[in-house]
PDB file of N, CA and C in Angstrom:
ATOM      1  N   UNK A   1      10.571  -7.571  -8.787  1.00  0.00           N
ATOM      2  CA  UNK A   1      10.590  -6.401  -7.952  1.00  0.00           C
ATOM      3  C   UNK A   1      10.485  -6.851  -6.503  1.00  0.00           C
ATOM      4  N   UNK A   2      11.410  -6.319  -5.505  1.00  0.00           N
ATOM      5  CA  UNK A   2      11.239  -6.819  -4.314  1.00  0.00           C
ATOM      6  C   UNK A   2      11.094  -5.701  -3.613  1.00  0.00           C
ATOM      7  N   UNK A   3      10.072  -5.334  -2.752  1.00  0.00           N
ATOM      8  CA  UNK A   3       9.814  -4.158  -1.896  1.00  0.00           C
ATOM      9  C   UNK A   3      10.280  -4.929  -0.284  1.00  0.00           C
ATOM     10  N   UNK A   4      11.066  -3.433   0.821  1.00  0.00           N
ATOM     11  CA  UNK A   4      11.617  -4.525   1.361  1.00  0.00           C
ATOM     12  C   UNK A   4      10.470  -4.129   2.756  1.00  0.00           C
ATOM     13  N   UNK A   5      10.315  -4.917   3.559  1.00  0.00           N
ATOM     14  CA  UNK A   5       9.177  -4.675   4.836  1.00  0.00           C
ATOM     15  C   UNK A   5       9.622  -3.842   5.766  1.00  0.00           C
ATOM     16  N   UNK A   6       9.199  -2.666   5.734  1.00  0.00           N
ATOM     17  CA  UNK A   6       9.954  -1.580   6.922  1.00  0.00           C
ATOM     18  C   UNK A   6       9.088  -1.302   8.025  1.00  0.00           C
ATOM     19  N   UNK A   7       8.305  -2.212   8.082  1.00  0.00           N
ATOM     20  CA  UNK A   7       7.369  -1.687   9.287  1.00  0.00           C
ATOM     21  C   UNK A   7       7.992  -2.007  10.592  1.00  0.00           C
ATOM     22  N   UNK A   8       8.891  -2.503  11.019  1.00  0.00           N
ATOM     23  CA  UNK A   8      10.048  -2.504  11.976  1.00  0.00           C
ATOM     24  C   UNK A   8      10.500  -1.332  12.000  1.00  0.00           C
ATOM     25  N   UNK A   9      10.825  -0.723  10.880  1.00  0.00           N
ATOM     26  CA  UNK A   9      11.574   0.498  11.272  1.00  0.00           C
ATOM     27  C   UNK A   9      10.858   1.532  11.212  1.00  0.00           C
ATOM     28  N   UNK A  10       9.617   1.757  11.656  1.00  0.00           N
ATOM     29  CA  UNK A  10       7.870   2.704  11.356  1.00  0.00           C
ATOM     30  C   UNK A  10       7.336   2.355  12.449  1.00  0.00           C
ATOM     31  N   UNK A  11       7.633   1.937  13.705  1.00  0.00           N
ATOM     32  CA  UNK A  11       7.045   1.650  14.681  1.00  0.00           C
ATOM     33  C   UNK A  11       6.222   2.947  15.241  1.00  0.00           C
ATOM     34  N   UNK A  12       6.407   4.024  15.067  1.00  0.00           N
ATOM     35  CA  UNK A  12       5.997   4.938  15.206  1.00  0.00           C
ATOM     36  C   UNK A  12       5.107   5.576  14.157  1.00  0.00           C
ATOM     37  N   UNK A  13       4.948   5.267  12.977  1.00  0.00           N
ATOM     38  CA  UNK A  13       4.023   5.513  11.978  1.00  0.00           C
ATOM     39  C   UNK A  13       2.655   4.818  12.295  1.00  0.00           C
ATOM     40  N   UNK A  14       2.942   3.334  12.502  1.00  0.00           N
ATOM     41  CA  UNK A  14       2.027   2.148  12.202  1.00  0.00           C
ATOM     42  C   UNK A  14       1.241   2.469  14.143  1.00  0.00           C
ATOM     43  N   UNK A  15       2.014   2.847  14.946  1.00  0.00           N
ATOM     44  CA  UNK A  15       1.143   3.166  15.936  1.00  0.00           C
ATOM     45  C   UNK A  15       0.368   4.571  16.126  1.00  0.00           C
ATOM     46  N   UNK A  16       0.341   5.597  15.447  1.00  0.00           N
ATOM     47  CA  UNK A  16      -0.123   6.485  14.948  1.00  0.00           C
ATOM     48  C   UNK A  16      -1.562   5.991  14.004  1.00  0.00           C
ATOM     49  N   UNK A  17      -1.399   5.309  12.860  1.00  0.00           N
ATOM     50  CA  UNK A  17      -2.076   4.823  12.205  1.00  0.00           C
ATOM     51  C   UNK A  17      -3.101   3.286  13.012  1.00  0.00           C
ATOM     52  N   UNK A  18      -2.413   2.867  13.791  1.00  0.00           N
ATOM     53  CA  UNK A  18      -3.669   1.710  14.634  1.00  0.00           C
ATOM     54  C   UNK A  18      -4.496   2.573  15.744  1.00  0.00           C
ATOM     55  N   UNK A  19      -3.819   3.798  16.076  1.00  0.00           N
ATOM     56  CA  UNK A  19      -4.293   5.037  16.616  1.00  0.00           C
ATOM     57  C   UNK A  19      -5.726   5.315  16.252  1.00  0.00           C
ATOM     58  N   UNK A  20      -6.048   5.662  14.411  1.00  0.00           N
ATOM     59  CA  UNK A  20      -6.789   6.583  14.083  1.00  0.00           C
ATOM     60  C   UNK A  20      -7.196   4.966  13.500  1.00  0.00           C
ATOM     61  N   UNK A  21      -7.631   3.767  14.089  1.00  0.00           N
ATOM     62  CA  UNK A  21      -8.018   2.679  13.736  1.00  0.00           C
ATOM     63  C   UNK A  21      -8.035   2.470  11.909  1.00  0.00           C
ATOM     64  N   UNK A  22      -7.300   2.729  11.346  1.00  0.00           N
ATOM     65  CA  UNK A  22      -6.779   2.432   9.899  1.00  0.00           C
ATOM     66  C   UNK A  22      -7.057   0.950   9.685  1.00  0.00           C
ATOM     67  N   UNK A  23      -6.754  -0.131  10.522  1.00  0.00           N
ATOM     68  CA  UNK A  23      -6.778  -1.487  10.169  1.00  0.00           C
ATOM     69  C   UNK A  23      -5.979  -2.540  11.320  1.00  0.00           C
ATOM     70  N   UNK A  24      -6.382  -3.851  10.976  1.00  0.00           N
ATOM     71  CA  UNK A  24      -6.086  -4.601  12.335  1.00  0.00           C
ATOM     72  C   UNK A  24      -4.193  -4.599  12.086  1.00  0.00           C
ATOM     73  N   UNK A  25      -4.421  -5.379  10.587  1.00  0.00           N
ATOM     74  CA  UNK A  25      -2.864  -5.173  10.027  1.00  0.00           C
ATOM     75  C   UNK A  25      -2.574  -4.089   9.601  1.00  0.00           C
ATOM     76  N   UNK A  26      -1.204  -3.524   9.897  1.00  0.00           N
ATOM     77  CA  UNK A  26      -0.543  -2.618   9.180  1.00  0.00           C
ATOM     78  C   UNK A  26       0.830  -2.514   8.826  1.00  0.00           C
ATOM     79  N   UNK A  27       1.298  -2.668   7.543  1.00  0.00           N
ATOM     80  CA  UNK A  27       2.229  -3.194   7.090  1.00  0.00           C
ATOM     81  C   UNK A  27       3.364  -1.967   6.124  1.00  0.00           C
ATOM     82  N   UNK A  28       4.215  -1.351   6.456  1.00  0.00           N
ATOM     83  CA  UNK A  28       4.675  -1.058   5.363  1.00  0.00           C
ATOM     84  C   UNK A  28       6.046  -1.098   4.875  1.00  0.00           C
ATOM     85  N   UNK A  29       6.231  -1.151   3.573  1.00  0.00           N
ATOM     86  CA  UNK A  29       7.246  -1.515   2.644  1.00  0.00           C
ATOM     87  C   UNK A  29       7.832  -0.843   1.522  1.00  0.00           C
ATOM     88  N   UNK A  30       8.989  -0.718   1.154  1.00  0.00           N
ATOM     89  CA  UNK A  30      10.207   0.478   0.534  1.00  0.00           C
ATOM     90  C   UNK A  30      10.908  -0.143  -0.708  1.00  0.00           C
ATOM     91  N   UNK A  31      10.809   0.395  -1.764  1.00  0.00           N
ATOM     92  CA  UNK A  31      11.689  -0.162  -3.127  1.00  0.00           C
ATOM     93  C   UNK A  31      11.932   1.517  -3.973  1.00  0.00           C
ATOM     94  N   UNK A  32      13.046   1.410  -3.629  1.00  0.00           N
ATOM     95  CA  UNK A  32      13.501   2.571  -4.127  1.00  0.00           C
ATOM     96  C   UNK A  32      13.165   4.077  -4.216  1.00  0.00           C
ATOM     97  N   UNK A  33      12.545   4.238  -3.307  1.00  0.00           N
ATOM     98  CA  UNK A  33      11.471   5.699  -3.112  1.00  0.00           C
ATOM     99  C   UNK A  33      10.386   5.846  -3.105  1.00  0.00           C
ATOM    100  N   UNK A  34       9.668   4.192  -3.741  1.00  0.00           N
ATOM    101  CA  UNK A  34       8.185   4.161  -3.604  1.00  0.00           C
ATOM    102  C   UNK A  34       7.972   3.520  -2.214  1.00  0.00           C
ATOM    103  N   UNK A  35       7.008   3.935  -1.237  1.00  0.00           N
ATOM    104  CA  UNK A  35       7.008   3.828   0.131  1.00  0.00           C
ATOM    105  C   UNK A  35       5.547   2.988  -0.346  1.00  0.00           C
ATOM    106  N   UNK A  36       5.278   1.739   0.144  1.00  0.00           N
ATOM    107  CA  UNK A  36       3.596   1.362   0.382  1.00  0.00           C
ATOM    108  C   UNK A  36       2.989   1.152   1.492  1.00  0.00           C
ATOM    109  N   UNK A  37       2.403   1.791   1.706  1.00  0.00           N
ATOM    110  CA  UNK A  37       1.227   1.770   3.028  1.00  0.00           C
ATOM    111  C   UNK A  37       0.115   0.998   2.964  1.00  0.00           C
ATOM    112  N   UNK A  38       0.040  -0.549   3.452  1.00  0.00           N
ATOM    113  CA  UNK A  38      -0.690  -1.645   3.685  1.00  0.00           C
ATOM    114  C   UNK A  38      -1.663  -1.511   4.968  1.00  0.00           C
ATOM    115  N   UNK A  39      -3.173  -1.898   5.021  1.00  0.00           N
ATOM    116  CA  UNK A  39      -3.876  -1.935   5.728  1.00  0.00           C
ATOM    117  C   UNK A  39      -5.192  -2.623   5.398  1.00  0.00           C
ATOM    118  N   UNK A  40      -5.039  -3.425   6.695  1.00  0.00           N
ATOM    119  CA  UNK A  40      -5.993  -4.256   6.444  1.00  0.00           C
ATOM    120  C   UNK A  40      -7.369  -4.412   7.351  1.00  0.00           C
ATOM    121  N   UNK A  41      -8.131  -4.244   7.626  1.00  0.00           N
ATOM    122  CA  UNK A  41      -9.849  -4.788   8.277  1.00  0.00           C
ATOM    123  C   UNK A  41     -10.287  -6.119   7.903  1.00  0.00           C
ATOM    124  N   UNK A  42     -11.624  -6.244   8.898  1.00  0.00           N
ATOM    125  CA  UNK A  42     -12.426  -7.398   8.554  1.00  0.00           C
ATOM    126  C   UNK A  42     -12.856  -6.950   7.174  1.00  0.00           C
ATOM    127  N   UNK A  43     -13.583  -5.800   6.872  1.00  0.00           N
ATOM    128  CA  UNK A  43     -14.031  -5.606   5.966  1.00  0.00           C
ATOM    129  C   UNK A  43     -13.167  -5.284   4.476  1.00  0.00           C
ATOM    130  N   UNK A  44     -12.575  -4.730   4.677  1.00  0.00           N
ATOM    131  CA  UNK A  44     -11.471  -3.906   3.519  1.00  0.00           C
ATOM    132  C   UNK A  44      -9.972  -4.159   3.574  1.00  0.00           C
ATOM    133  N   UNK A  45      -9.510  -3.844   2.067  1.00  0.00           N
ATOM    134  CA  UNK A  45      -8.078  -4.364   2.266  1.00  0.00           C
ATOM    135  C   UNK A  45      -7.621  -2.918   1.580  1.00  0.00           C
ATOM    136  N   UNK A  46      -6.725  -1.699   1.859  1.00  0.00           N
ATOM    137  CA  UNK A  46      -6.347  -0.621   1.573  1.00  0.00           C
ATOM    138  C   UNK A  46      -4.863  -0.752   1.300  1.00  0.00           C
ATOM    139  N   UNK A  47      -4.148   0.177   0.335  1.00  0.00           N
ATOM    140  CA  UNK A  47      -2.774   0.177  -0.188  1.00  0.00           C
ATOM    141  C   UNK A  47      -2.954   1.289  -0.847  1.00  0.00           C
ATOM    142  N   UNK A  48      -1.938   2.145  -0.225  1.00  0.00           N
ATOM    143  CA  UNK A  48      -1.546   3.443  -1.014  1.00  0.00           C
ATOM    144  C   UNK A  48       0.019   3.347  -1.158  1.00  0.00           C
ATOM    145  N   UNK A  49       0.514   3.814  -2.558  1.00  0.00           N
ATOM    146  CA  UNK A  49       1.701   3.818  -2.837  1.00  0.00           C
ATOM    147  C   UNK A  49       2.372   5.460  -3.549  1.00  0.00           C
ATOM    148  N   UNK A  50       3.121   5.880  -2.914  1.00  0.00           N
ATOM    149  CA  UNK A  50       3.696   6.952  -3.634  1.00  0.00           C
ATOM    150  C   UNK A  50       5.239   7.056  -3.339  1.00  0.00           C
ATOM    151  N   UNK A  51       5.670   8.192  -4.010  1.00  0.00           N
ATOM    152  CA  UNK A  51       7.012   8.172  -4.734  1.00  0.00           C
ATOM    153  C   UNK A  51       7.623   9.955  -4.440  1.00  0.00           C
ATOM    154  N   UNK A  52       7.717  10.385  -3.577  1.00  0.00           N
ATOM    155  CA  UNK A  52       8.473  11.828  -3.500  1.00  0.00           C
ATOM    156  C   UNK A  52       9.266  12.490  -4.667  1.00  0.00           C
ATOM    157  N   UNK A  53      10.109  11.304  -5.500  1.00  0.00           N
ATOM    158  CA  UNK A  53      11.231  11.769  -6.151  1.00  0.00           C
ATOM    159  C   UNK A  53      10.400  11.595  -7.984  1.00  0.00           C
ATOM    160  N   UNK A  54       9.653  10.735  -8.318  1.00  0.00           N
ATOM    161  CA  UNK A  54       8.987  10.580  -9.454  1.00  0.00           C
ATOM    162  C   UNK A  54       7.611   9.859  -9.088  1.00  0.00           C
ATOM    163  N   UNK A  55       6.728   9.924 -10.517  1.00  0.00           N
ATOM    164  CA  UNK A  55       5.705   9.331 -10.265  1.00  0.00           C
ATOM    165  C   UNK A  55       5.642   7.669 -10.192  1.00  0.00           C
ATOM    166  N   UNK A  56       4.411   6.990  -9.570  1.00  0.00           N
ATOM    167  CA  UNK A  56       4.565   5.410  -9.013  1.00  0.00           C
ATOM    168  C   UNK A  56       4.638   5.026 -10.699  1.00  0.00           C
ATOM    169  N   UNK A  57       5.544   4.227 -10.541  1.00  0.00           N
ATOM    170  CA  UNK A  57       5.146   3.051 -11.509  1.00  0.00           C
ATOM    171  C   UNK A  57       4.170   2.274 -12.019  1.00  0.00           C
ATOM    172  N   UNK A  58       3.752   1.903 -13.213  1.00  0.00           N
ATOM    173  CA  UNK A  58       2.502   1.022 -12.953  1.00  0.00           C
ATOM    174  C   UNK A  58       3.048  -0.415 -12.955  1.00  0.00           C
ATOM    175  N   UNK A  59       4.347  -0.717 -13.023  1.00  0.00           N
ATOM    176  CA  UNK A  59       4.404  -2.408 -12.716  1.00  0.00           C
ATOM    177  C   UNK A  59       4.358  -2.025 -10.783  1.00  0.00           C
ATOM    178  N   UNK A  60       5.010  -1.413 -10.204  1.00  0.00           N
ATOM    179  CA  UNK A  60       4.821  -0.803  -9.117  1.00  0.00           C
ATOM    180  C   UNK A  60       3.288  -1.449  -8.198  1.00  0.00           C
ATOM    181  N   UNK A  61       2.560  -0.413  -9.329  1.00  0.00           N
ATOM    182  CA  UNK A  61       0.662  -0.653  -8.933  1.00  0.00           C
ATOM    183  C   UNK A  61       0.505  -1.855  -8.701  1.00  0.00           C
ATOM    184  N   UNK A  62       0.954  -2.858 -10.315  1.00  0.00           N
ATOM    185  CA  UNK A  62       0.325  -3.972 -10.640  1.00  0.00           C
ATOM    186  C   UNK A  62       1.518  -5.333  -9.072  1.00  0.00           C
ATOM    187  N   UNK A  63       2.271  -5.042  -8.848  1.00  0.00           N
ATOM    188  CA  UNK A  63       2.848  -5.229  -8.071  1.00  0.00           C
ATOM    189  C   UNK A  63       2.220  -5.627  -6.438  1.00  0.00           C
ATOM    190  N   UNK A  64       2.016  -4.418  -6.343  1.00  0.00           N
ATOM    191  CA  UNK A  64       1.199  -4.431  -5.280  1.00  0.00           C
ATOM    192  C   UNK A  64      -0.337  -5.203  -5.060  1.00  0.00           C
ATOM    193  N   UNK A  65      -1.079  -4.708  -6.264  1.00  0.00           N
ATOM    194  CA  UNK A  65      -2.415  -5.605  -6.571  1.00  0.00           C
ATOM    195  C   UNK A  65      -2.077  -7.325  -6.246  1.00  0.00           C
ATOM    196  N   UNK A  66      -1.397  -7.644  -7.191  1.00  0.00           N
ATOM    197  CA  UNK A  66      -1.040  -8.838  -6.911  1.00  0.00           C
ATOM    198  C   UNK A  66      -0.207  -9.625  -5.610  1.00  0.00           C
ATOM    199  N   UNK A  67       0.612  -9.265  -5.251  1.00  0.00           N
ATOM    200  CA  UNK A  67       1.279 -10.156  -4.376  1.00  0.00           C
ATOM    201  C   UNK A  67       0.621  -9.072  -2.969  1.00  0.00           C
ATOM    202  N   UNK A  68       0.233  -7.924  -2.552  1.00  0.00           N
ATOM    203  CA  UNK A  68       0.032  -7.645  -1.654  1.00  0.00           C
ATOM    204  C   UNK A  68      -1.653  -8.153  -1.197  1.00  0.00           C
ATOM    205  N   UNK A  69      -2.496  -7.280  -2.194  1.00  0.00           N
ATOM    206  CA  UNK A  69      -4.134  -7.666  -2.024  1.00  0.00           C
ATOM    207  C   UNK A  69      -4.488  -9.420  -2.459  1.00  0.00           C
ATOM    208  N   UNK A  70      -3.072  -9.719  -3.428  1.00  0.00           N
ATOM    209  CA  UNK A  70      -3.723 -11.501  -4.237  1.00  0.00           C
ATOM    210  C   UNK A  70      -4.914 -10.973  -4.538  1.00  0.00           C
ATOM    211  N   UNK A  71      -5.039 -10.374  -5.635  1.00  0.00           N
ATOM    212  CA  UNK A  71      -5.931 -10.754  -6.306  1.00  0.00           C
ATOM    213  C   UNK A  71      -5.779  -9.707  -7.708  1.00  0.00           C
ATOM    214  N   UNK A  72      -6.346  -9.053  -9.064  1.00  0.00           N
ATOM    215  CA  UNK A  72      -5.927  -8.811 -10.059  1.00  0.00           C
ATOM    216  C   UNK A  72      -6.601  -7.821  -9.996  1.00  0.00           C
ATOM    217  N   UNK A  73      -6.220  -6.553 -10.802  1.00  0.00           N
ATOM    218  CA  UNK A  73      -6.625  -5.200 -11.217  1.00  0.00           C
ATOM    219  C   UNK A  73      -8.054  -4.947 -11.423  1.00  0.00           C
ATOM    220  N   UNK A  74      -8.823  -5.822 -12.234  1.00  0.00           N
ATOM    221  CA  UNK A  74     -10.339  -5.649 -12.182  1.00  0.00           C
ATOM    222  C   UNK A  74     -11.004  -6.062 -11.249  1.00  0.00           C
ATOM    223  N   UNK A  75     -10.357  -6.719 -10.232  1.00  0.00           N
ATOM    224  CA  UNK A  75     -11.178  -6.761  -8.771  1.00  0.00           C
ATOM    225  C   UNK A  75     -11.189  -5.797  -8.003  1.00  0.00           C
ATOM    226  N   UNK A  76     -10.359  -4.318  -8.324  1.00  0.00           N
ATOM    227  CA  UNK A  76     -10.222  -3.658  -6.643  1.00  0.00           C
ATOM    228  C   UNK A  76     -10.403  -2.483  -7.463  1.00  0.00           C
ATOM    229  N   UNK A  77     -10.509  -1.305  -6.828  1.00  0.00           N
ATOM    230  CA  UNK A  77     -10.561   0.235  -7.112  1.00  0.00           C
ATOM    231  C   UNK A  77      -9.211   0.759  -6.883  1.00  0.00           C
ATOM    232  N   UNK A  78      -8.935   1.284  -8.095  1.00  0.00           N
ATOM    233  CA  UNK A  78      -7.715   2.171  -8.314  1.00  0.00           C
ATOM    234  C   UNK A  78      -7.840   3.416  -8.321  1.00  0.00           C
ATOM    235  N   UNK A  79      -7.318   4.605  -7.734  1.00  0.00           N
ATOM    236  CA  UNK A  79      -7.122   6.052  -7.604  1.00  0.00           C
ATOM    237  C   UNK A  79      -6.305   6.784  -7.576  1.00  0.00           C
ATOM    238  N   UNK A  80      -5.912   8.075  -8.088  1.00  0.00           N
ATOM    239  CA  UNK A  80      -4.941   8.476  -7.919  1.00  0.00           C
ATOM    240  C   UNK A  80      -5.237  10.163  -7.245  1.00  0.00           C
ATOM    241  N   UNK A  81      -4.854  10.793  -6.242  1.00  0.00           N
ATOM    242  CA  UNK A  81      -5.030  11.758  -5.627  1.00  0.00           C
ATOM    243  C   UNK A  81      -4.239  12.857  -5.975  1.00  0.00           C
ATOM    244  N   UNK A  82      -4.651  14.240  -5.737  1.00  0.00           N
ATOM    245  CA  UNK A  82      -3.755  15.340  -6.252  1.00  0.00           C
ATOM    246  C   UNK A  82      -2.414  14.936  -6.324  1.00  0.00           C
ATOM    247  N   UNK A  83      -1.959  14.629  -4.869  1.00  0.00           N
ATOM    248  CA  UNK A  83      -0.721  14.430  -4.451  1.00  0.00           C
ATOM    249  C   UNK A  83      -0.043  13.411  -5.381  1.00  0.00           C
ATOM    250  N   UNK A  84      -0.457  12.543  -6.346  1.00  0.00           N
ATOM    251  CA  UNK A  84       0.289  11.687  -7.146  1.00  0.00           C
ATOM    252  C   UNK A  84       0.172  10.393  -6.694  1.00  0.00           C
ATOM    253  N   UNK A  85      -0.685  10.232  -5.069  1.00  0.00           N
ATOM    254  CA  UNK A  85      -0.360   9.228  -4.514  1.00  0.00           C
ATOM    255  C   UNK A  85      -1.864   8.092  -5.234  1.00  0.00           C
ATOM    256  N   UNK A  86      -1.139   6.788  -5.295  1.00  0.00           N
ATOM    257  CA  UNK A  86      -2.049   5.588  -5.714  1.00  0.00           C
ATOM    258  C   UNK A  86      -2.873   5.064  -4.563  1.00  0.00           C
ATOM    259  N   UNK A  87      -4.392   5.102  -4.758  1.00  0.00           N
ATOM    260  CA  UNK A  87      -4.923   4.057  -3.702  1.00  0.00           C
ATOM    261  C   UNK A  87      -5.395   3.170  -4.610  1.00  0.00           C
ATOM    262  N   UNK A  88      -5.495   1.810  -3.652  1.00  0.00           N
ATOM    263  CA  UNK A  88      -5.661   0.757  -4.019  1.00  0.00           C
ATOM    264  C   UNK A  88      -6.623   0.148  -3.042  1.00  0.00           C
ATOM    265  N   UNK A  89      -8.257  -0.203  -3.126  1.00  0.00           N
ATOM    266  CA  UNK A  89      -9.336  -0.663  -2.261  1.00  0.00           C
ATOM    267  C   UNK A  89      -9.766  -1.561  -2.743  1.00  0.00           C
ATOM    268  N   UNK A  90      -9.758  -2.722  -1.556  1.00  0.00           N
ATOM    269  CA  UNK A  90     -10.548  -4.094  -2.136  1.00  0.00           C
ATOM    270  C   UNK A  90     -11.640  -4.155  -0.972  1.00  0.00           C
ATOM    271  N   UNK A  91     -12.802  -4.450  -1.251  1.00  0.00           N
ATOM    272  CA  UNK A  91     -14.203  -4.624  -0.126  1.00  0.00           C
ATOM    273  C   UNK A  91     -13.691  -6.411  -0.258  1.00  0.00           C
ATOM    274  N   UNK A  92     -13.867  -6.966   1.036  1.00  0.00           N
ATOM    275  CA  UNK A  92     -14.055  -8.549   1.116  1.00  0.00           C
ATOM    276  C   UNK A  92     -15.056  -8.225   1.205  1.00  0.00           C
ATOM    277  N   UNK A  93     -15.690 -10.022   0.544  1.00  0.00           N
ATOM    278  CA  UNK A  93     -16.726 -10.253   0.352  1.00  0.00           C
ATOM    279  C   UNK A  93     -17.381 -11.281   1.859  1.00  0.00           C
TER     280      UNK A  93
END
């Protein structure tokens, strides 16, 4: 699965979002309708993923866990909100 990096083309999202201090990094990335919203702190590593047209995938989830946070499903907090949308929270240690 390759999600592709659109935060070039979100320059206006991601400064909105360093706005309302979300995180030092902010990263986001597009695979087929699932949009992911990357953010990062000293303290915390945040990823929400959703999908307008169907619900997220879970290779999608597991996707993200791994190559975005590096690190595996029983390390981080998974959620899912009315809206359908996935969060994904890791506390550094």
């Amino acid at each position: 699965m390759k999600f592709r990096d659109t935060t070039d083309e979100n320059q206006h999202a991601v400064a909105l979002m360093k706005a309302q201090k979300l995180g030092d990094i902010i990263k986001i990335y597009s695979h087929y309708g699932t949009e992911i919203l990357y953010t990062e702190s000293a303290k915390t590593i945040h990823v929400s993923l959703s999908n307008k047209l169907r619900p997220v995938k879970e290779n999608e989830v597991l996707h993200a866990v791994t190559h975005l946070v590096h690190t595996t499903p029983d390390k981080v907090d998974i959620f899912m909100t009315e809206t359908q949308t996935i969060h994904i929270h890791l506390k550094k240690s």
